[in-house]
């Protein structure tokens, strides 16, 4: 199944507020596209919304490594770090966003 199908399904489930179901589809997309910053950023965002902050940081860092110009990934990374009370560490990603 192409990555776009997973992305579309994940996005649709997320928009419907069905986070648990969305999170099931996102890792499959990440595996199918190991160099896709968007997929990793979306997975990080979904994990953060579920309170899985350590996992979210991992995927968001991967996204910013894959695409250093991806402002949304930097913003989400900074916000998740701030939620972890890592305020000093959150400054750089937020400035890059």
XYZ file of C-alpha atoms in Angstrom:
97
model
C 0.000 0.000 0.000
C 1.499 3.388 -0.911
C 2.643 5.763 1.819
C 0.101 8.400 0.781
C -2.755 6.035 1.648
C -1.395 5.602 5.166
C -0.865 9.351 5.498
C -4.396 10.111 4.317
C -5.954 7.514 6.581
C -3.876 8.627 9.561
C -4.788 12.250 8.934
C -8.491 11.464 8.545
C -8.583 9.479 11.783
C -6.720 12.241 13.592
C -9.167 14.884 12.348
C -12.036 12.737 13.588
C -10.441 12.632 17.032
C -9.689 8.928 16.774
C -6.093 9.216 18.000
C -5.654 5.601 19.069
C -6.601 4.406 15.599
C -4.495 7.076 13.888
C -1.418 6.079 15.832
C -1.795 2.493 14.572
C -1.428 3.618 10.943
C 1.390 6.130 11.365
C 4.228 3.687 12.179
C 3.468 1.714 9.017
C 3.896 4.886 6.974
C 7.137 5.649 8.828
C 8.479 2.178 8.006
C 7.511 2.493 4.359
C 9.199 5.894 4.063
C 12.210 5.975 6.368
C 13.463 9.267 4.878
C 10.151 11.173 4.999
C 10.240 14.060 7.488
C 6.502 14.729 7.166
C 5.573 11.199 8.215
C 7.904 11.366 11.219
C 6.651 14.784 12.230
C 3.044 13.627 12.041
C 3.819 10.554 14.113
C 5.609 12.712 16.682
C 2.623 15.037 16.872
C 0.201 12.136 17.345
C 2.359 10.623 20.079
C 2.571 13.993 21.839
C -1.205 14.301 21.769
C -1.390 10.940 23.516
C 1.089 12.087 26.149
C 3.901 9.851 24.872
C 6.384 12.695 24.979
C 9.673 10.774 24.899
C 8.587 8.873 21.797
C 7.302 12.090 20.244
C 10.658 13.803 20.743
C 12.437 10.912 19.055
C 10.304 11.135 15.908
C 10.355 14.927 15.827
C 14.154 14.936 16.094
C 14.281 12.475 13.210
C 12.027 14.775 11.177
C 14.247 17.809 11.779
C 17.339 15.774 10.912
C 15.774 14.647 7.638
C 14.595 18.156 6.734
C 16.288 20.967 8.638
C 13.969 23.516 6.971
C 10.739 21.863 8.125
C 9.413 24.594 10.437
C 6.397 22.644 11.731
C 8.613 19.811 12.959
C 10.878 22.302 14.762
C 7.847 24.003 16.328
C 6.326 20.728 17.526
C 9.701 19.600 18.879
C 10.083 22.808 20.869
C 6.560 22.570 22.237
C 6.994 18.947 23.306
C 10.302 19.747 25.002
C 8.569 22.595 26.842
C 5.842 20.169 27.971
C 8.645 18.065 29.434
C 9.864 21.144 31.337
C 13.026 21.204 29.216
C 12.668 24.918 28.603
C 16.321 25.677 27.839
C 16.390 22.841 25.313
C 13.090 24.005 23.766
C 14.426 27.451 22.843
C 16.541 26.398 19.852
C 13.802 24.411 18.057
C 11.277 27.183 18.658
C 13.685 29.777 17.279
C 14.308 27.596 14.200
C 10.580 27.312 13.592
